[in-house]
């Protein structure tokens, strides 16, 4: 088996699907130093510019002095610090939920929640464009999986009514789709879940911090509450600018996860200093609504400019503004040309996105300037004409 790996790697290169890492030599920012040179980046998920915020760094340092670096064990053993505990309470209050529970990553939160709640007698209805971690979570749970076409509510409604009424039904969706930036129709999903006695779970990794006046994400955008979306996952590595994830829900849901979720129980707690830093970024995220307003104005500027250039845009109001290119070869070539002009945008290719929809996934941060967006538009124009 191992002897074949070299051949498979060569093949992925000829298909323009080979992936490689660039080395970052600066903090995450809109102008990071990558592979030794300063570039203008449009591909970070640090949507609010908090990853390198002085107050967040200050809290991180202070907590490291107080708690050290490693948390030393899992939450249920001896790793659950006062900082973790306070952050959970603050996140629950922010989201308007009874309780919140921290996980070490969003990937693990999804695996941990779905596999704790679903088994062979469950049915999981998933949007075809759900994040890989949700798809993996459903596989791990051994539930029967039903994948519906992207945001096709009619199709989902039909499939739900055809199902075996004895089974526990779960509808699981991204709030904001990570490679397209469009929103799931959460209001319709709430109705379908109620009508069919199904449980709705939303992963709002890209919505929290970005959508809603207070930054509560899709639930605020659709004017819903935590009873209507009884299981909600948020991540801390994106708009929060730190690392980790959380789940919100009822007292019973959270206590059940503490008892049963393997992705919670069998892993080391995130460092206490990360939790402390996140408490500060939560305050900034909630209070500084100018970051969301600035982001929206940069997004409008970009969408207007790029449609004048004749590119096809996805109907997205979020920081994620992909330009669909089609072939992996072309998307990769464009990304390389952009890098020659010091613009960093990664080419997203299958299997991350469906065949034939390779794209430049452009993302914006509140710390971009209007001039930087103009520069992006000018250079996009240049490289696509060349
Ligand atoms: C990034 C992301 C995750 C994973 O979160 P991590 O904390 O990076 O592991 C989960 N779901 C969605 C939709 C994401 O975009």
PDB file of N, CA and C in Angstrom, residues 78-169:
ATOM      1  N   UNK A  78      -8.866  16.879  35.063  1.00  0.00           N
ATOM      2  CA  UNK A  78      -8.467  18.041  35.880  1.00  0.00           C
ATOM      3  C   UNK A  78      -8.112  19.238  35.019  1.00  0.00           C
ATOM      4  N   UNK A  79      -8.622  19.249  33.763  1.00  0.00           N
ATOM      5  CA  UNK A  79      -8.217  20.312  32.844  1.00  0.00           C
ATOM      6  C   UNK A  79      -9.203  21.461  32.707  1.00  0.00           C
ATOM      7  N   UNK A  80     -10.324  21.404  33.428  1.00  0.00           N
ATOM      8  CA  UNK A  80     -11.383  22.410  33.243  1.00  0.00           C
ATOM      9  C   UNK A  80     -11.128  23.599  34.175  1.00  0.00           C
ATOM     10  N   UNK A  81     -10.522  24.654  33.647  1.00  0.00           N
ATOM     11  CA  UNK A  81     -10.121  25.790  34.495  1.00  0.00           C
ATOM     12  C   UNK A  81     -11.253  26.791  34.674  1.00  0.00           C
ATOM     13  N   UNK A  82     -11.035  27.730  35.590  1.00  0.00           N
ATOM     14  CA  UNK A  82     -12.006  28.811  35.821  1.00  0.00           C
ATOM     15  C   UNK A  82     -12.212  29.628  34.551  1.00  0.00           C
ATOM     16  N   UNK A  83     -11.168  29.774  33.726  1.00  0.00           N
ATOM     17  CA  UNK A  83     -11.302  30.524  32.467  1.00  0.00           C
ATOM     18  C   UNK A  83     -12.248  29.790  31.507  1.00  0.00           C
ATOM     19  N   UNK A  84     -12.095  28.456  31.397  1.00  0.00           N
ATOM     20  CA  UNK A  84     -13.008  27.676  30.546  1.00  0.00           C
ATOM     21  C   UNK A  84     -14.446  27.853  31.032  1.00  0.00           C
ATOM     22  N   UNK A  85     -14.584  27.745  32.361  1.00  0.00           N
ATOM     23  CA  UNK A  85     -15.924  27.773  32.941  1.00  0.00           C
ATOM     24  C   UNK A  85     -16.592  29.130  32.687  1.00  0.00           C
ATOM     25  N   UNK A  86     -15.833  30.196  32.895  1.00  0.00           N
ATOM     26  CA  UNK A  86     -16.383  31.542  32.692  1.00  0.00           C
ATOM     27  C   UNK A  86     -16.721  31.762  31.215  1.00  0.00           C
ATOM     28  N   UNK A  87     -15.854  31.275  30.325  1.00  0.00           N
ATOM     29  CA  UNK A  87     -16.130  31.451  28.892  1.00  0.00           C
ATOM     30  C   UNK A  87     -17.419  30.729  28.496  1.00  0.00           C
ATOM     31  N   UNK A  88     -17.621  29.534  29.028  1.00  0.00           N
ATOM     32  CA  UNK A  88     -18.871  28.811  28.715  1.00  0.00           C
ATOM     33  C   UNK A  88     -20.090  29.613  29.155  1.00  0.00           C
ATOM     34  N   UNK A  89     -20.013  30.178  30.356  1.00  0.00           N
ATOM     35  CA  UNK A  89     -21.163  30.959  30.847  1.00  0.00           C
ATOM     36  C   UNK A  89     -21.386  32.192  29.985  1.00  0.00           C
ATOM     37  N   UNK A  90     -20.301  32.834  29.582  1.00  0.00           N
ATOM     38  CA  UNK A  90     -20.434  34.053  28.776  1.00  0.00           C
ATOM     39  C   UNK A  90     -20.947  33.749  27.371  1.00  0.00           C
ATOM     40  N   UNK A  91     -20.495  32.618  26.814  1.00  0.00           N
ATOM     41  CA  UNK A  91     -20.979  32.242  25.474  1.00  0.00           C
ATOM     42  C   UNK A  91     -22.470  31.903  25.507  1.00  0.00           C
ATOM     43  N   UNK A  92     -22.895  31.209  26.577  1.00  0.00           N
ATOM     44  CA  UNK A  92     -24.320  30.860  26.700  1.00  0.00           C
ATOM     45  C   UNK A  92     -25.148  32.138  26.780  1.00  0.00           C
ATOM     46  N   UNK A  93     -24.672  33.091  27.580  1.00  0.00           N
ATOM     47  CA  UNK A  93     -25.420  34.334  27.720  1.00  0.00           C
ATOM     48  C   UNK A  93     -25.459  35.098  26.389  1.00  0.00           C
ATOM     49  N   UNK A  94     -24.312  35.167  25.734  1.00  0.00           N
ATOM     50  CA  UNK A  94     -24.231  35.867  24.444  1.00  0.00           C
ATOM     51  C   UNK A  94     -25.207  35.270  23.434  1.00  0.00           C
ATOM     52  N   UNK A  95     -25.268  33.954  23.378  1.00  0.00           N
ATOM     53  CA  UNK A  95     -26.120  33.301  22.382  1.00  0.00           C
ATOM     54  C   UNK A  95     -27.571  33.165  22.858  1.00  0.00           C
ATOM     55  N   UNK A  96     -27.841  33.537  24.089  1.00  0.00           N
ATOM     56  CA  UNK A  96     -29.195  33.419  24.606  1.00  0.00           C
ATOM     57  C   UNK A  96     -29.615  31.982  24.843  1.00  0.00           C
ATOM     58  N   UNK A  97     -28.650  31.137  25.198  1.00  0.00           N
ATOM     59  CA  UNK A  97     -28.944  29.716  25.410  1.00  0.00           C
ATOM     60  C   UNK A  97     -28.831  29.371  26.892  1.00  0.00           C
ATOM     61  N   UNK A  98     -29.422  28.223  27.291  1.00  0.00           N
ATOM     62  CA  UNK A  98     -29.297  27.809  28.690  1.00  0.00           C
ATOM     63  C   UNK A  98     -27.842  27.506  29.041  1.00  0.00           C
ATOM     64  N   UNK A  99     -27.186  26.768  28.151  1.00  0.00           N
ATOM     65  CA  UNK A  99     -25.806  26.355  28.453  1.00  0.00           C
ATOM     66  C   UNK A  99     -24.963  26.374  27.190  1.00  0.00           C
ATOM     67  N   UNK A 100     -23.645  26.413  27.400  1.00  0.00           N
ATOM     68  CA  UNK A 100     -22.705  26.236  26.294  1.00  0.00           C
ATOM     69  C   UNK A 100     -21.611  25.289  26.761  1.00  0.00           C
ATOM     70  N   UNK A 101     -21.028  24.555  25.826  1.00  0.00           N
ATOM     71  CA  UNK A 101     -19.953  23.619  26.158  1.00  0.00           C
ATOM     72  C   UNK A 101     -18.804  23.828  25.173  1.00  0.00           C
ATOM     73  N   UNK A 102     -17.586  23.934  25.715  1.00  0.00           N
ATOM     74  CA  UNK A 102     -16.416  24.135  24.858  1.00  0.00           C
ATOM     75  C   UNK A 102     -15.899  22.820  24.288  1.00  0.00           C
ATOM     76  N   UNK A 103     -15.434  22.850  23.067  1.00  0.00           N
ATOM     77  CA  UNK A 103     -14.705  21.732  22.459  1.00  0.00           C
ATOM     78  C   UNK A 103     -13.356  22.262  21.981  1.00  0.00           C
ATOM     79  N   UNK A 104     -12.414  21.349  21.736  1.00  0.00           N
ATOM     80  CA  UNK A 104     -11.074  21.809  21.351  1.00  0.00           C
ATOM     81  C   UNK A 104     -10.996  22.299  19.911  1.00  0.00           C
ATOM     82  N   UNK A 105     -11.845  21.763  19.021  1.00  0.00           N
ATOM     83  CA  UNK A 105     -11.922  22.283  17.645  1.00  0.00           C
ATOM     84  C   UNK A 105     -13.366  22.116  17.156  1.00  0.00           C
ATOM     85  N   UNK A 106     -13.678  22.824  16.086  1.00  0.00           N
ATOM     86  CA  UNK A 106     -15.001  22.698  15.482  1.00  0.00           C
ATOM     87  C   UNK A 106     -15.207  21.323  14.876  1.00  0.00           C
ATOM     88  N   UNK A 107     -14.146  20.801  14.292  1.00  0.00           N
ATOM     89  CA  UNK A 107     -14.221  19.459  13.700  1.00  0.00           C
ATOM     90  C   UNK A 107     -14.644  18.453  14.772  1.00  0.00           C
ATOM     91  N   UNK A 108     -14.010  18.558  15.925  1.00  0.00           N
ATOM     92  CA  UNK A 108     -14.324  17.626  17.012  1.00  0.00           C
ATOM     93  C   UNK A 108     -15.703  17.878  17.608  1.00  0.00           C
ATOM     94  N   UNK A 109     -16.110  19.136  17.659  1.00  0.00           N
ATOM     95  CA  UNK A 109     -17.439  19.438  18.200  1.00  0.00           C
ATOM     96  C   UNK A 109     -18.493  18.731  17.344  1.00  0.00           C
ATOM     97  N   UNK A 110     -18.370  18.836  16.034  1.00  0.00           N
ATOM     98  CA  UNK A 110     -19.368  18.200  15.171  1.00  0.00           C
ATOM     99  C   UNK A 110     -19.361  16.686  15.325  1.00  0.00           C
ATOM    100  N   UNK A 111     -18.161  16.092  15.325  1.00  0.00           N
ATOM    101  CA  UNK A 111     -18.089  14.643  15.523  1.00  0.00           C
ATOM    102  C   UNK A 111     -18.659  14.265  16.898  1.00  0.00           C
ATOM    103  N   UNK A 112     -18.291  15.047  17.887  1.00  0.00           N
ATOM    104  CA  UNK A 112     -18.671  14.730  19.263  1.00  0.00           C
ATOM    105  C   UNK A 112     -20.167  14.859  19.513  1.00  0.00           C
ATOM    106  N   UNK A 113     -20.793  15.867  18.923  1.00  0.00           N
ATOM    107  CA  UNK A 113     -22.224  16.077  19.161  1.00  0.00           C
ATOM    108  C   UNK A 113     -23.041  15.021  18.415  1.00  0.00           C
ATOM    109  N   UNK A 114     -22.756  14.869  17.123  1.00  0.00           N
ATOM    110  CA  UNK A 114     -23.592  13.979  16.305  1.00  0.00           C
ATOM    111  C   UNK A 114     -23.437  12.534  16.760  1.00  0.00           C
ATOM    112  N   UNK A 115     -22.211  12.126  17.069  1.00  0.00           N
ATOM    113  CA  UNK A 115     -22.042  10.715  17.440  1.00  0.00           C
ATOM    114  C   UNK A 115     -22.590  10.433  18.841  1.00  0.00           C
ATOM    115  N   UNK A 116     -22.706  11.462  19.675  1.00  0.00           N
ATOM    116  CA  UNK A 116     -23.306  11.238  21.004  1.00  0.00           C
ATOM    117  C   UNK A 116     -24.828  11.113  20.916  1.00  0.00           C
ATOM    118  N   UNK A 117     -25.431  11.792  19.938  1.00  0.00           N
ATOM    119  CA  UNK A 117     -26.903  11.849  19.898  1.00  0.00           C
ATOM    120  C   UNK A 117     -27.533  10.874  18.911  1.00  0.00           C
ATOM    121  N   UNK A 118     -26.767  10.437  17.905  1.00  0.00           N
ATOM    122  CA  UNK A 118     -27.336   9.587  16.849  1.00  0.00           C
ATOM    123  C   UNK A 118     -26.762   8.179  16.913  1.00  0.00           C
ATOM    124  N   UNK A 119     -27.567   7.220  16.479  1.00  0.00           N
ATOM    125  CA  UNK A 119     -27.070   5.847  16.378  1.00  0.00           C
ATOM    126  C   UNK A 119     -27.691   5.178  15.142  1.00  0.00           C
ATOM    127  N   UNK A 120     -27.617   3.878  15.059  1.00  0.00           N
ATOM    128  CA  UNK A 120     -28.105   3.151  13.883  1.00  0.00           C
ATOM    129  C   UNK A 120     -29.594   3.375  13.639  1.00  0.00           C
ATOM    130  N   UNK A 121     -30.309   3.795  14.692  1.00  0.00           N
ATOM    131  CA  UNK A 121     -31.754   3.996  14.535  1.00  0.00           C
ATOM    132  C   UNK A 121     -32.112   5.452  14.252  1.00  0.00           C
ATOM    133  N   UNK A 122     -31.103   6.249  13.911  1.00  0.00           N
ATOM    134  CA  UNK A 122     -31.379   7.653  13.598  1.00  0.00           C
ATOM    135  C   UNK A 122     -31.307   7.856  12.094  1.00  0.00           C
ATOM    136  N   UNK A 123     -31.937   8.947  11.659  1.00  0.00           N
ATOM    137  CA  UNK A 123     -31.816   9.365  10.261  1.00  0.00           C
ATOM    138  C   UNK A 123     -31.237  10.770  10.274  1.00  0.00           C
ATOM    139  N   UNK A 124     -30.195  10.975   9.461  1.00  0.00           N
ATOM    140  CA  UNK A 124     -29.584  12.307   9.393  1.00  0.00           C
ATOM    141  C   UNK A 124     -29.803  12.879   8.003  1.00  0.00           C
ATOM    142  N   UNK A 125     -30.479  14.021   7.950  1.00  0.00           N
ATOM    143  CA  UNK A 125     -30.720  14.719   6.687  1.00  0.00           C
ATOM    144  C   UNK A 125     -29.708  15.837   6.580  1.00  0.00           C
ATOM    145  N   UNK A 126     -28.882  15.787   5.530  1.00  0.00           N
ATOM    146  CA  UNK A 126     -27.795  16.764   5.415  1.00  0.00           C
ATOM    147  C   UNK A 126     -27.804  17.440   4.063  1.00  0.00           C
ATOM    148  N   UNK A 127     -27.548  18.742   4.059  1.00  0.00           N
ATOM    149  CA  UNK A 127     -27.350  19.467   2.807  1.00  0.00           C
ATOM    150  C   UNK A 127     -26.088  18.898   2.135  1.00  0.00           C
ATOM    151  N   UNK A 128     -26.155  18.755   0.800  1.00  0.00           N
ATOM    152  CA  UNK A 128     -25.012  18.174   0.072  1.00  0.00           C
ATOM    153  C   UNK A 128     -23.744  19.002   0.215  1.00  0.00           C
ATOM    154  N   UNK A 129     -23.883  20.304   0.515  1.00  0.00           N
ATOM    155  CA  UNK A 129     -22.683  21.134   0.641  1.00  0.00           C
ATOM    156  C   UNK A 129     -22.240  21.337   2.089  1.00  0.00           C
ATOM    157  N   UNK A 130     -22.780  20.533   3.006  1.00  0.00           N
ATOM    158  CA  UNK A 130     -22.337  20.647   4.401  1.00  0.00           C
ATOM    159  C   UNK A 130     -20.828  20.469   4.528  1.00  0.00           C
ATOM    160  N   UNK A 131     -20.285  21.103   5.558  1.00  0.00           N
ATOM    161  CA  UNK A 131     -18.852  21.009   5.844  1.00  0.00           C
ATOM    162  C   UNK A 131     -18.432  19.546   6.060  1.00  0.00           C
ATOM    163  N   UNK A 132     -17.193  19.241   5.663  1.00  0.00           N
ATOM    164  CA  UNK A 132     -16.666  17.879   5.764  1.00  0.00           C
ATOM    165  C   UNK A 132     -16.834  17.298   7.175  1.00  0.00           C
ATOM    166  N   UNK A 133     -16.694  18.136   8.196  1.00  0.00           N
ATOM    167  CA  UNK A 133     -16.779  17.614   9.561  1.00  0.00           C
ATOM    168  C   UNK A 133     -18.190  17.115   9.882  1.00  0.00           C
ATOM    169  N   UNK A 134     -19.206  17.730   9.283  1.00  0.00           N
ATOM    170  CA  UNK A 134     -20.579  17.257   9.506  1.00  0.00           C
ATOM    171  C   UNK A 134     -20.820  15.953   8.758  1.00  0.00           C
ATOM    172  N   UNK A 135     -20.244  15.849   7.575  1.00  0.00           N
ATOM    173  CA  UNK A 135     -20.399  14.605   6.806  1.00  0.00           C
ATOM    174  C   UNK A 135     -19.690  13.464   7.537  1.00  0.00           C
ATOM    175  N   UNK A 136     -18.486  13.745   8.037  1.00  0.00           N
ATOM    176  CA  UNK A 136     -17.735  12.717   8.781  1.00  0.00           C
ATOM    177  C   UNK A 136     -18.473  12.346  10.071  1.00  0.00           C
ATOM    178  N   UNK A 137     -19.080  13.350  10.702  1.00  0.00           N
ATOM    179  CA  UNK A 137     -19.812  13.111  11.953  1.00  0.00           C
ATOM    180  C   UNK A 137     -20.958  12.133  11.715  1.00  0.00           C
ATOM    181  N   UNK A 138     -21.672  12.326  10.612  1.00  0.00           N
ATOM    182  CA  UNK A 138     -22.799  11.438  10.307  1.00  0.00           C
ATOM    183  C   UNK A 138     -22.301  10.020  10.049  1.00  0.00           C
ATOM    184  N   UNK A 139     -21.174   9.900   9.338  1.00  0.00           N
ATOM    185  CA  UNK A 139     -20.599   8.569   9.071  1.00  0.00           C
ATOM    186  C   UNK A 139     -20.244   7.868  10.376  1.00  0.00           C
ATOM    187  N   UNK A 140     -19.589   8.604  11.248  1.00  0.00           N
ATOM    188  CA  UNK A 140     -19.125   8.030  12.517  1.00  0.00           C
ATOM    189  C   UNK A 140     -20.301   7.556  13.378  1.00  0.00           C
ATOM    190  N   UNK A 141     -21.427   8.251  13.286  1.00  0.00           N
ATOM    191  CA  UNK A 141     -22.577   7.929  14.134  1.00  0.00           C
ATOM    192  C   UNK A 141     -23.303   6.652  13.700  1.00  0.00           C
ATOM    193  N   UNK A 142     -23.039   6.184  12.478  1.00  0.00           N
ATOM    194  CA  UNK A 142     -23.681   4.999  11.886  1.00  0.00           C
ATOM    195  C   UNK A 142     -25.170   5.207  11.591  1.00  0.00           C
ATOM    196  N   UNK A 143     -25.617   6.447  11.637  1.00  0.00           N
ATOM    197  CA  UNK A 143     -27.025   6.714  11.317  1.00  0.00           C
ATOM    198  C   UNK A 143     -27.259   6.504   9.824  1.00  0.00           C
ATOM    199  N   UNK A 144     -28.532   6.379   9.442  1.00  0.00           N
ATOM    200  CA  UNK A 144     -28.869   6.347   8.021  1.00  0.00           C
ATOM    201  C   UNK A 144     -28.739   7.781   7.504  1.00  0.00           C
ATOM    202  N   UNK A 145     -28.008   7.950   6.400  1.00  0.00           N
ATOM    203  CA  UNK A 145     -27.741   9.307   5.915  1.00  0.00           C
ATOM    204  C   UNK A 145     -28.548   9.608   4.667  1.00  0.00           C
ATOM    205  N   UNK A 146     -29.201  10.756   4.671  1.00  0.00           N
ATOM    206  CA  UNK A 146     -29.956  11.202   3.507  1.00  0.00           C
ATOM    207  C   UNK A 146     -29.436  12.581   3.148  1.00  0.00           C
ATOM    208  N   UNK A 147     -28.770  12.710   1.987  1.00  0.00           N
ATOM    209  CA  UNK A 147     -28.196  14.012   1.612  1.00  0.00           C
ATOM    210  C   UNK A 147     -29.106  14.665   0.582  1.00  0.00           C
ATOM    211  N   UNK A 148     -29.571  15.873   0.888  1.00  0.00           N
ATOM    212  CA  UNK A 148     -30.469  16.549  -0.051  1.00  0.00           C
ATOM    213  C   UNK A 148     -29.715  17.604  -0.861  1.00  0.00           C
ATOM    214  N   UNK A 149     -30.201  17.876  -2.104  1.00  0.00           N
ATOM    215  CA  UNK A 149     -29.534  18.883  -2.941  1.00  0.00           C
ATOM    216  C   UNK A 149     -29.462  20.227  -2.206  1.00  0.00           C
ATOM    217  N   UNK A 150     -28.416  20.984  -2.486  1.00  0.00           N
ATOM    218  CA  UNK A 150     -28.122  22.222  -1.770  1.00  0.00           C
ATOM    219  C   UNK A 150     -29.357  23.125  -1.621  1.00  0.00           C
ATOM    220  N   UNK A 151     -29.701  23.432  -0.382  1.00  0.00           N
ATOM    221  CA  UNK A 151     -30.834  24.274   0.042  1.00  0.00           C
ATOM    222  C   UNK A 151     -32.179  23.966  -0.644  1.00  0.00           C
ATOM    223  N   UNK A 152     -32.355  22.708  -1.089  1.00  0.00           N
ATOM    224  CA  UNK A 152     -33.598  22.321  -1.761  1.00  0.00           C
ATOM    225  C   UNK A 152     -34.621  21.872  -0.699  1.00  0.00           C
ATOM    226  N   UNK A 153     -35.409  22.809  -0.241  1.00  0.00           N
ATOM    227  CA  UNK A 153     -36.329  22.553   0.869  1.00  0.00           C
ATOM    228  C   UNK A 153     -37.499  21.661   0.460  1.00  0.00           C
ATOM    229  N   UNK A 154     -37.880  21.758  -0.796  1.00  0.00           N
ATOM    230  CA  UNK A 154     -38.980  20.921  -1.271  1.00  0.00           C
ATOM    231  C   UNK A 154     -38.568  19.448  -1.236  1.00  0.00           C
ATOM    232  N   UNK A 155     -37.360  19.197  -1.734  1.00  0.00           N
ATOM    233  CA  UNK A 155     -36.811  17.843  -1.735  1.00  0.00           C
ATOM    234  C   UNK A 155     -36.701  17.310  -0.295  1.00  0.00           C
ATOM    235  N   UNK A 156     -36.176  18.155   0.588  1.00  0.00           N
ATOM    236  CA  UNK A 156     -36.029  17.737   1.982  1.00  0.00           C
ATOM    237  C   UNK A 156     -37.394  17.417   2.598  1.00  0.00           C
ATOM    238  N   UNK A 157     -38.377  18.279   2.343  1.00  0.00           N
ATOM    239  CA  UNK A 157     -39.720  18.070   2.880  1.00  0.00           C
ATOM    240  C   UNK A 157     -40.272  16.721   2.456  1.00  0.00           C
ATOM    241  N   UNK A 158     -40.096  16.396   1.180  1.00  0.00           N
ATOM    242  CA  UNK A 158     -40.594  15.113   0.647  1.00  0.00           C
ATOM    243  C   UNK A 158     -39.908  13.948   1.335  1.00  0.00           C
ATOM    244  N   UNK A 159     -38.587  14.034   1.428  1.00  0.00           N
ATOM    245  CA  UNK A 159     -37.839  12.930   2.028  1.00  0.00           C
ATOM    246  C   UNK A 159     -38.235  12.717   3.493  1.00  0.00           C
ATOM    247  N   UNK A 160     -38.493  13.816   4.196  1.00  0.00           N
ATOM    248  CA  UNK A 160     -38.870  13.696   5.614  1.00  0.00           C
ATOM    249  C   UNK A 160     -40.219  12.997   5.764  1.00  0.00           C
ATOM    250  N   UNK A 161     -41.157  13.309   4.884  1.00  0.00           N
ATOM    251  CA  UNK A 161     -42.483  12.688   5.031  1.00  0.00           C
ATOM    252  C   UNK A 161     -42.440  11.205   4.644  1.00  0.00           C
ATOM    253  N   UNK A 162     -41.459  10.831   3.817  1.00  0.00           N
ATOM    254  CA  UNK A 162     -41.352   9.419   3.415  1.00  0.00           C
ATOM    255  C   UNK A 162     -40.655   8.556   4.472  1.00  0.00           C
ATOM    256  N   UNK A 163     -40.125   9.205   5.527  1.00  0.00           N
ATOM    257  CA  UNK A 163     -39.230   8.446   6.406  1.00  0.00           C
ATOM    258  C   UNK A 163     -40.003   7.565   7.385  1.00  0.00           C
ATOM    259  N   UNK A 164     -39.269   6.674   8.010  1.00  0.00           N
ATOM    260  CA  UNK A 164     -39.819   5.785   9.023  1.00  0.00           C
ATOM    261  C   UNK A 164     -40.068   6.587  10.305  1.00  0.00           C
ATOM    262  N   UNK A 165     -41.312   6.639  10.732  1.00  0.00           N
ATOM    263  CA  UNK A 165     -41.643   7.537  11.841  1.00  0.00           C
ATOM    264  C   UNK A 165     -41.062   7.072  13.170  1.00  0.00           C
ATOM    265  N   UNK A 166     -40.620   5.826  13.231  1.00  0.00           N
ATOM    266  CA  UNK A 166     -40.047   5.320  14.493  1.00  0.00           C
ATOM    267  C   UNK A 166     -38.651   5.886  14.763  1.00  0.00           C
ATOM    268  N   UNK A 167     -37.965   6.261  13.667  1.00  0.00           N
ATOM    269  CA  UNK A 167     -36.569   6.687  13.824  1.00  0.00           C
ATOM    270  C   UNK A 167     -36.458   8.122  14.329  1.00  0.00           C
ATOM    271  N   UNK A 168     -35.368   8.399  15.069  1.00  0.00           N
ATOM    272  CA  UNK A 168     -35.052   9.778  15.435  1.00  0.00           C
ATOM    273  C   UNK A 168     -34.520  10.488  14.211  1.00  0.00           C
ATOM    274  N   UNK A 169     -35.078  11.638  13.910  1.00  0.00           N
ATOM    275  CA  UNK A 169     -34.650  12.350  12.699  1.00  0.00           C
ATOM    276  C   UNK A 169     -33.863  13.607  13.067  1.00  0.00           C
TER     277      UNK A 169
END
